[in-house]
Amino acid sequence: MAYDGLIQQLIDELGRLPGIGPKSAQRIAFHIVQDPHYDPKPLGDILDRIRDVVRFCTICGNVTEQETCAICRDPRRDHRTICVVEEPKDVAAIERTREYRGLYHVLGGALSPINGIGPEQLHIPALLKRLSDPNVTEIIIATDPNVEGEATATYLSRQLSVYDLTVTRLASGLPVGGDLEYADEVTLGRAFQGRRNLGT
Amino acid sequence: MAYDGLIQQLIDELGRLPGIGPKSAQRIAFHIVQDPHYDPKPLGDILDRIRDVVRFCTICGNVTEQETCAICRDPRRDHRTICVVEEPKDVAAIERTREYRGLYHVLGGALSPINGIGPEQLHIPALLKRLSDPNVTEIIIATDPNVEGEATATYLSRQLSVYDLTVTRLASGLPVGGDLEYADEVTLGRAFQGRRNLGT
């Protein structure tokens, strides 16, 4: 035996979540069962409903509980710019910067032939369809700065070259607050390539 | 905004679990929402029911779904020996060794004055009550080999000295498969103190 009945089922189900190993699952399960300050029902209720409630915006692919997401519906956002990201969590990360006031397009991943993800598996047709709106003037490609994200950016920039649009890519360079000495060579090389004129 | 409605609630609730930070909570939440192979309803259902179903054995304090746990009910176990542990997960750890066939007593923690845990907060009276059973001949103290666990072991051994019982403590020493060079001084010192005669 490991444990009687339901607590073992709880450990098993927690262990199916990403990043939770057997020891963490056990620790979390006992917290759920034993901690007098913890009520597991709200989480249970959310898990029961989440798949029925959460949908993906029919315009941009971001998570929402309605037909379209709050950003696509917001008339105060700049509808001329579309920032292309891999995942909904990238939208949240960019929103936290408060630097960007345009729209988004969530691809649902990045090109990765080794994992069987080609252009057909990403929401690229929906993006191209949005470009028929003559208001759109700039596409900012904000895929991750890794192999898959760069490949996706290259692929997209080629697809978008036939449109009369400004296509940009987020800058690569040294992270703010970082230490030049510890930057990897590729990042440091990009920082040189992308150096800015300070003007005088 | 971070996210619309329920997904933010899901992230918040996941973040309340021990060892899950905001980034992990977000990652797990999107796995729950997006992964086509994952069904969140079983976990939701378990969380809704767990507090009503899981109880603590009225004899030993281990987790169970009945009045008493499977170990206390098992007539094939050796009812003469009680192994005293801090938590139900220690019972599971000892059971995995398949070395021990006696009973358990779960204290529900260890003495820790700094956290306000004194003898009254632990299931010590229930343990002493079990000693009125004349069949019991040995108490094995298997609290953790750290400051709190050692203090608890010392306290218990003093409490138990008035009974006509063998009171033992799990051996401290080098972990099997470990490297002598990397053992800390206290552990290595204990390994010397507890050295065994190999006989000839």
Coordinates of C-alpha atoms in Angstrom, one line a residue:
Chain A
M1 CA 0.0 0.0 0.0
A2 CA 1.0 3.6 -0.3
Y3 CA -2.2 5.2 1.0
D4 CA -5.8 4.3 1.4
G5 CA -8.2 5.2 -1.4
L6 CA -8.8 8.9 -2.2
I7 CA -5.6 10.4 -0.9
Q8 CA -3.6 8.2 -3.2
Q9 CA -5.9 9.2 -6.1
L10 CA -5.3 12.9 -5.1
I11 CA -1.5 12.3 -5.1
D12 CA -1.8 10.6 -8.5
E13 CA -3.9 13.4 -10.0
L14 CA -1.6 16.1 -8.6
G15 CA 1.4 14.2 -10.1
R16 CA -0.1 14.5 -13.5
L17 CA 0.3 18.3 -13.5
P18 CA 3.4 19.7 -15.1
G19 CA 6.4 20.3 -12.8
I20 CA 4.9 18.3 -9.9
G21 CA 6.9 15.2 -9.0
P22 CA 5.9 12.4 -6.7
K23 CA 7.3 14.1 -3.5
S24 CA 5.7 17.4 -4.3
A25 CA 2.4 15.7 -5.0
Q26 CA 2.5 14.0 -1.7
R27 CA 3.4 17.2 0.1
I28 CA 0.6 19.1 -1.6
A29 CA -1.9 16.3 -0.9
F30 CA -1.2 16.3 2.8
H31 CA -1.4 20.1 2.9
I32 CA -4.8 19.8 1.2
V33 CA -6.0 17.1 3.6
Q34 CA -4.5 18.5 6.9
D35 CA -4.1 22.2 6.8
P36 CA -7.0 23.7 8.8
H37 CA -6.6 27.0 7.0
Y38 CA -6.9 25.5 3.5
D39 CA -10.2 24.9 1.8
P40 CA -9.8 22.7 -1.3
K41 CA -13.4 23.3 -2.5
P42 CA -12.8 26.5 -4.4
L43 CA -10.0 24.8 -6.5
G44 CA -12.2 21.8 -7.0
D45 CA -15.1 23.9 -8.2
I46 CA -12.9 25.8 -10.6
L47 CA -11.4 22.6 -12.0
D48 CA -14.9 21.2 -12.6
R49 CA -16.0 24.3 -14.5
I50 CA -12.8 25.6 -16.2
R51 CA -13.0 23.7 -19.5
D52 CA -16.6 24.7 -20.0
V53 CA -16.0 28.4 -19.2
V54 CA -12.6 29.2 -20.7
R55 CA -12.5 29.7 -24.5
F56 CA -10.1 31.1 -27.0
C57 CA -10.8 34.5 -28.6
T58 CA -12.1 33.9 -32.1
I59 CA -10.1 36.9 -33.3
C60 CA -6.7 36.6 -31.6
G61 CA -6.6 33.2 -29.8
N62 CA -6.1 34.6 -26.4
V63 CA -7.9 33.1 -23.4
T64 CA -11.3 34.6 -22.6
E65 CA -14.7 33.6 -21.3
Q66 CA -16.6 35.3 -24.1
E67 CA -16.6 35.1 -27.9
T68 CA -13.7 37.6 -28.1
C69 CA -11.2 38.7 -25.5
A70 CA -11.2 41.9 -23.5
I71 CA -8.3 43.3 -25.5
C72 CA -9.9 42.7 -28.9
R73 CA -13.1 44.3 -27.7
D74 CA -11.4 47.3 -26.2
P75 CA -12.0 50.3 -28.6
R76 CA -9.3 52.3 -26.7
R77 CA -6.6 49.9 -27.9
D78 CA -4.6 50.7 -31.0
H79 CA -6.1 48.5 -33.7
R80 CA -3.4 49.3 -36.2
T81 CA -0.8 47.1 -34.5
I82 CA -0.8 43.4 -33.9
C83 CA 1.8 41.8 -31.7
V84 CA 2.3 38.1 -32.6
V85 CA 3.1 35.8 -29.6
E86 CA 3.3 32.1 -29.0
E87 CA 1.1 31.6 -26.0
P88 CA -1.6 33.4 -23.9
K89 CA 0.9 33.8 -21.1
D90 CA 3.1 35.9 -23.4
V91 CA 0.1 38.3 -23.7
A92 CA 0.0 38.6 -19.9
A93 CA 3.7 39.2 -19.7
I94 CA 3.6 42.0 -22.3
E95 CA 0.5 43.5 -20.7
R96 CA 2.5 43.7 -17.4
T97 CA 5.0 46.0 -19.1
R98 CA 2.3 48.6 -19.8
E99 CA 4.4 49.5 -22.9
Y100 CA 2.1 48.2 -25.6
R101 CA -1.4 49.4 -26.4
G102 CA -2.1 47.4 -29.6
L103 CA -3.7 44.1 -30.3
Y104 CA -2.3 40.6 -30.1
H105 CA -2.3 37.4 -32.1
V106 CA -1.6 34.1 -30.3
L107 CA -0.1 31.5 -32.5
G108 CA -0.6 28.6 -30.0
G109 CA 3.1 27.6 -30.1
A110 CA 6.1 27.9 -32.3
L111 CA 7.4 26.0 -35.4
S112 CA 9.1 22.8 -34.2
P113 CA 9.4 20.2 -36.9
I114 CA 10.9 17.8 -34.3
N115 CA 7.7 17.9 -32.3
G116 CA 5.5 17.8 -35.4
I117 CA 4.5 21.4 -35.2
G118 CA 4.4 23.0 -38.7
P119 CA 2.7 26.1 -40.0
E120 CA -0.6 24.2 -40.1
Q121 CA -0.6 23.6 -36.4
L122 CA -0.3 27.3 -35.6
H123 CA -2.9 30.0 -36.0
I124 CA -1.2 31.5 -39.0
P125 CA -4.2 31.5 -41.4
A126 CA -6.3 33.4 -38.9
L127 CA -3.4 36.0 -38.7
L128 CA -3.3 36.4 -42.5
K129 CA -7.0 36.8 -42.5
R130 CA -6.8 39.7 -40.0
L131 CA -4.4 41.5 -42.4
S132 CA -7.3 42.1 -44.8
D133 CA -8.3 44.9 -42.4
P134 CA -6.8 48.0 -44.0
N135 CA -6.3 49.6 -40.6
V136 CA -3.5 47.2 -39.7
T137 CA -0.1 48.8 -40.4
E138 CA 2.4 47.0 -38.2
I139 CA 3.1 43.5 -37.1
I140 CA 5.4 43.0 -34.1
I141 CA 6.8 39.5 -34.0
A142 CA 7.3 38.7 -30.3
T143 CA 7.9 34.9 -30.5
D144 CA 10.5 33.6 -27.9
P145 CA 14.2 34.4 -28.6
N146 CA 15.0 30.7 -28.9
V147 CA 15.5 28.3 -31.9
E148 CA 11.8 27.6 -32.4
G149 CA 10.8 31.2 -31.9
E150 CA 13.4 32.6 -34.3
A151 CA 12.4 30.0 -36.9
T152 CA 8.8 31.1 -36.5
A153 CA 9.7 34.7 -36.8
T154 CA 11.7 34.1 -40.0
Y155 CA 8.8 32.1 -41.4
L156 CA 6.3 34.8 -40.5
S157 CA 8.4 37.6 -41.8
R158 CA 8.6 35.8 -45.2
Q159 CA 4.8 35.2 -45.2
L160 CA 4.2 38.8 -44.4
S161 CA 6.6 40.3 -46.9
V162 CA 3.9 40.3 -49.6
Y163 CA 1.7 42.7 -47.5
D164 CA 2.1 46.4 -47.3
L165 CA 3.0 46.4 -43.6
T166 CA 5.8 47.3 -41.3
V167 CA 7.0 44.0 -39.8
T168 CA 9.2 44.3 -36.6
R169 CA 10.9 41.9 -34.2
L170 CA 11.4 42.6 -30.5
A171 CA 15.0 43.7 -29.7
S172 CA 17.5 41.1 -28.4
G173 CA 20.2 42.4 -26.1
L174 CA 21.4 42.5 -22.5
P175 CA 18.7 42.0 -19.9
V176 CA 18.3 45.2 -17.7
G177 CA 19.8 44.7 -14.3
G178 CA 22.0 41.9 -15.7
D179 CA 25.8 41.7 -15.8
L180 CA 27.7 42.0 -19.0
E181 CA 30.3 39.5 -17.8
Y182 CA 27.6 36.8 -17.4
A183 CA 25.8 37.4 -20.7
D184 CA 26.1 34.5 -23.2
E185 CA 28.0 35.2 -26.4
V186 CA 25.0 35.2 -28.7
T187 CA 23.1 37.7 -26.5
L188 CA 26.2 39.9 -26.3
G189 CA 26.7 39.6 -30.1
R190 CA 23.0 40.7 -30.6
A191 CA 23.5 43.6 -28.2
F192 CA 26.4 44.8 -30.4
Q193 CA 24.4 44.4 -33.6
G194 CA 21.4 46.2 -32.1
R195 CA 23.4 49.0 -30.5
R196 CA 21.7 52.4 -30.4
N197 CA 23.0 55.8 -31.2
L198 CA 22.8 57.8 -28.0
G199 CA 22.8 61.0 -30.1
T200 CA 24.4 64.2 -28.9
Chain B
M1 CA -5.5 42.8 -16.1
A2 CA -3.7 39.6 -15.8
Y3 CA -6.3 37.2 -17.2
D4 CA -10.1 37.2 -17.6
G5 CA -12.1 35.7 -14.8
L6 CA -11.8 32.0 -14.0
I7 CA -8.3 31.4 -15.3
Q8 CA -7.0 34.0 -13.0
Q9 CA -8.9 32.4 -10.1
L10 CA -7.4 29.1 -11.1
I11 CA -3.9 30.6 -11.1
D12 CA -4.6 32.2 -7.7
E13 CA -5.9 28.9 -6.2
L14 CA -3.0 26.9 -7.5
G15 CA -0.6 29.5 -6.1
R16 CA -2.0 28.8 -2.6
L17 CA -0.6 25.2 -2.7
P18 CA 2.8 24.7 -1.0
G19 CA 5.8 24.9 -3.3
I20 CA 3.9 26.4 -6.3
G21 CA 5.0 29.9 -7.1
P22 CA 3.2 32.3 -9.5
K23 CA 5.1 31.1 -12.6
S24 CA 4.4 27.4 -11.8
A25 CA 0.8 28.3 -11.1
Q26 CA 0.4 30.0 -14.4
R27 CA 2.2 27.1 -16.3
I28 CA -0.1 24.5 -14.6
A29 CA -3.2 26.6 -15.2
F30 CA -2.5 26.8 -19.0
H31 CA -1.7 23.1 -19.0
I32 CA -5.1 22.5 -17.4
V33 CA -6.9 24.7 -19.8
Q34 CA -5.1 23.9 -23.0
D35 CA -3.8 20.3 -23.0
P36 CA -6.2 18.2 -25.0
H37 CA -4.9 15.0 -23.2
Y38 CA -5.6 16.4 -19.7
D39 CA -9.0 16.2 -18.1
P40 CA -9.3 18.4 -14.9
K41 CA -12.5 16.9 -13.7
P42 CA -11.1 13.9 -11.8
L43 CA -8.9 16.2 -9.7
G44 CA -11.8 18.7 -9.3
D45 CA -14.0 15.9 -8.1
I46 CA -11.4 14.6 -5.6
L47 CA -10.9 18.1 -4.2
D48 CA -14.6 18.5 -3.7
R49 CA -14.8 15.3 -1.7
I50 CA -11.4 14.8 0.0
R51 CA -12.1 16.6 3.2
D52 CA -15.4 14.7 3.8
V53 CA -13.8 11.3 2.9
V54 CA -10.3 11.4 4.5
R55 CA -10.2 11.0 8.2
F56 CA -7.5 10.1 10.8
C57 CA -7.4 6.7 12.4
T58 CA -8.8 6.9 15.9
I59 CA -6.1 4.6 17.1
C60 CA -2.8 5.7 15.5
G61 CA -3.7 9.0 13.7
N62 CA -2.7 7.8 10.2
V63 CA -4.9 8.8 7.2
T64 CA -7.8 6.5 6.4
E65 CA -11.3 6.6 5.0
Q66 CA -12.7 4.5 7.9
E67 CA -12.8 4.7 11.7
T68 CA -9.4 3.0 11.9
C69 CA -6.6 2.6 9.3
A70 CA -5.8 -0.5 7.3
I71 CA -2.6 -1.1 9.4
C72 CA -4.4 -1.0 12.8
R73 CA -7.1 -3.3 11.5
D74 CA -4.7 -5.9 10.0
P75 CA -4.5 -8.9 12.4
R76 CA -1.3 -10.1 10.6
R77 CA 0.7 -7.1 11.8
D78 CA 2.8 -7.4 14.9
H79 CA 0.7 -5.6 17.5
R80 CA 3.5 -5.7 20.1
T81 CA 5.5 -3.0 18.4
I82 CA 4.5 0.7 17.9
C83 CA 6.7 2.9 15.6
V84 CA 6.2 6.6 16.5
V85 CA 6.4 8.9 13.5
E86 CA 5.7 12.6 12.9
E87 CA 3.5 12.5 9.9
P88 CA 1.3 10.1 7.8
K89 CA 3.8 10.4 5.0
D90 CA 6.5 8.9 7.3
V91 CA 4.2 5.8 7.6
A92 CA 4.2 5.5 3.8
A93 CA 8.0 5.9 3.7
I94 CA 8.5 3.1 6.3
E95 CA 6.0 0.8 4.6
R96 CA 7.9 1.1 1.3
T97 CA 11.0 -0.4 3.0
R98 CA 9.0 -3.6 3.8
E99 CA 11.2 -4.0 6.9
Y100 CA 8.6 -3.3 9.5
R101 CA 5.5 -5.3 10.3
G102 CA 4.3 -3.6 13.5
L103 CA 1.9 -0.8 14.2
Y104 CA 2.4 3.0 14.0
H105 CA 1.6 6.1 16.0
V106 CA 1.4 9.4 14.1
L107 CA 2.2 12.4 16.4
G108 CA 1.0 15.0 13.9
G109 CA 4.4 16.9 14.0
A110 CA 7.4 17.4 16.3
L111 CA 8.0 19.5 19.3
S112 CA 8.9 23.0 18.2
P113 CA 8.5 25.7 20.8
I114 CA 9.4 28.4 18.3
N115 CA 6.3 27.4 16.2
G116 CA 4.2 27.0 19.3
I117 CA 4.1 23.2 19.2
G118 CA 4.4 21.8 22.6
P119 CA 3.5 18.2 23.8
E120 CA -0.2 19.3 24.0
Q121 CA -0.3 19.9 20.2
L122 CA 1.0 16.4 19.5
H123 CA -0.9 13.1 19.8
I124 CA 1.1 12.0 22.9
P125 CA -1.8 11.3 25.3
A126 CA -3.3 8.9 22.7
L127 CA 0.1 7.1 22.5
L128 CA 0.3 6.8 26.3
K129 CA -3.2 5.4 26.4
R130 CA -2.2 2.7 23.9
L131 CA 0.5 1.5 26.3
S132 CA -2.2 0.2 28.7
D133 CA -2.5 -2.7 26.3
P134 CA -0.2 -5.2 27.9
N135 CA 0.7 -6.7 24.5
V136 CA 2.8 -3.7 23.6
T137 CA 6.5 -4.4 24.3
E138 CA 8.5 -2.1 22.1
I139 CA 8.2 1.6 21.0
I140 CA 10.4 2.6 18.1
I141 CA 10.9 6.3 18.0
A142 CA 11.2 7.2 14.3
T143 CA 10.9 11.0 14.4
D144 CA 13.0 12.9 11.9
P145 CA 16.8 13.1 12.7
N146 CA 16.7 16.9 12.9
V147 CA 16.5 19.3 15.9
E148 CA 12.8 19.1 16.4
G149 CA 12.7 15.3 15.8
E150 CA 15.5 14.7 18.3
A151 CA 13.9 16.9 20.9
T152 CA 10.7 15.0 20.4
A153 CA 12.5 11.7 20.7
T154 CA 14.2 12.8 24.0
Y155 CA 10.9 14.0 25.4
L156 CA 9.1 10.8 24.5
S157 CA 11.9 8.5 25.8
R158 CA 11.6 10.4 29.2
Q159 CA 7.8 10.0 29.2
L160 CA 8.1 6.3 28.3
S161 CA 10.8 5.5 30.9
V162 CA 8.1 4.8 33.5
Y163 CA 6.6 2.0 31.5
D164 CA 8.0 -1.5 31.3
L165 CA 8.9 -1.2 27.6
T166 CA 11.8 -1.4 25.3
V167 CA 12.2 2.1 23.7
T168 CA 14.4 2.3 20.7
R169 CA 15.4 5.0 18.2
L170 CA 16.2 4.5 14.5
A171 CA 19.9 4.4 13.8
S172 CA 21.7 7.4 12.5
G173 CA 24.7 6.9 10.2
L174 CA 25.9 7.1 6.6
P175 CA 23.2 6.9 3.9
V176 CA 23.5 3.7 1.8
G177 CA 25.0 4.6 -1.6
G178 CA 26.4 7.8 -0.1
D179 CA 30.0 8.9 -0.1
L180 CA 31.9 9.1 3.2
E181 CA 33.8 12.2 2.0
Y182 CA 30.5 14.1 1.6
A183 CA 28.9 13.1 4.9
D184 CA 28.5 16.0 7.4
E185 CA 30.4 15.8 10.6
V186 CA 27.4 15.1 12.8
T187 CA 26.3 12.2 10.7
L188 CA 29.8 10.8 10.4
G189 CA 30.2 11.1 14.2
R190 CA 26.9 9.2 14.7
A191 CA 28.1 6.5 12.3
F192 CA 31.2 6.1 14.6
Q193 CA 29.1 6.0 17.8
G194 CA 26.7 3.5 16.3
R195 CA 29.4 1.2 14.7
R196 CA 28.5 -2.4 14.6
N197 CA 30.6 -5.4 15.4
L198 CA 31.0 -7.4 12.2
G199 CA 31.7 -10.6 14.3
T200 CA 34.1 -13.3 13.2

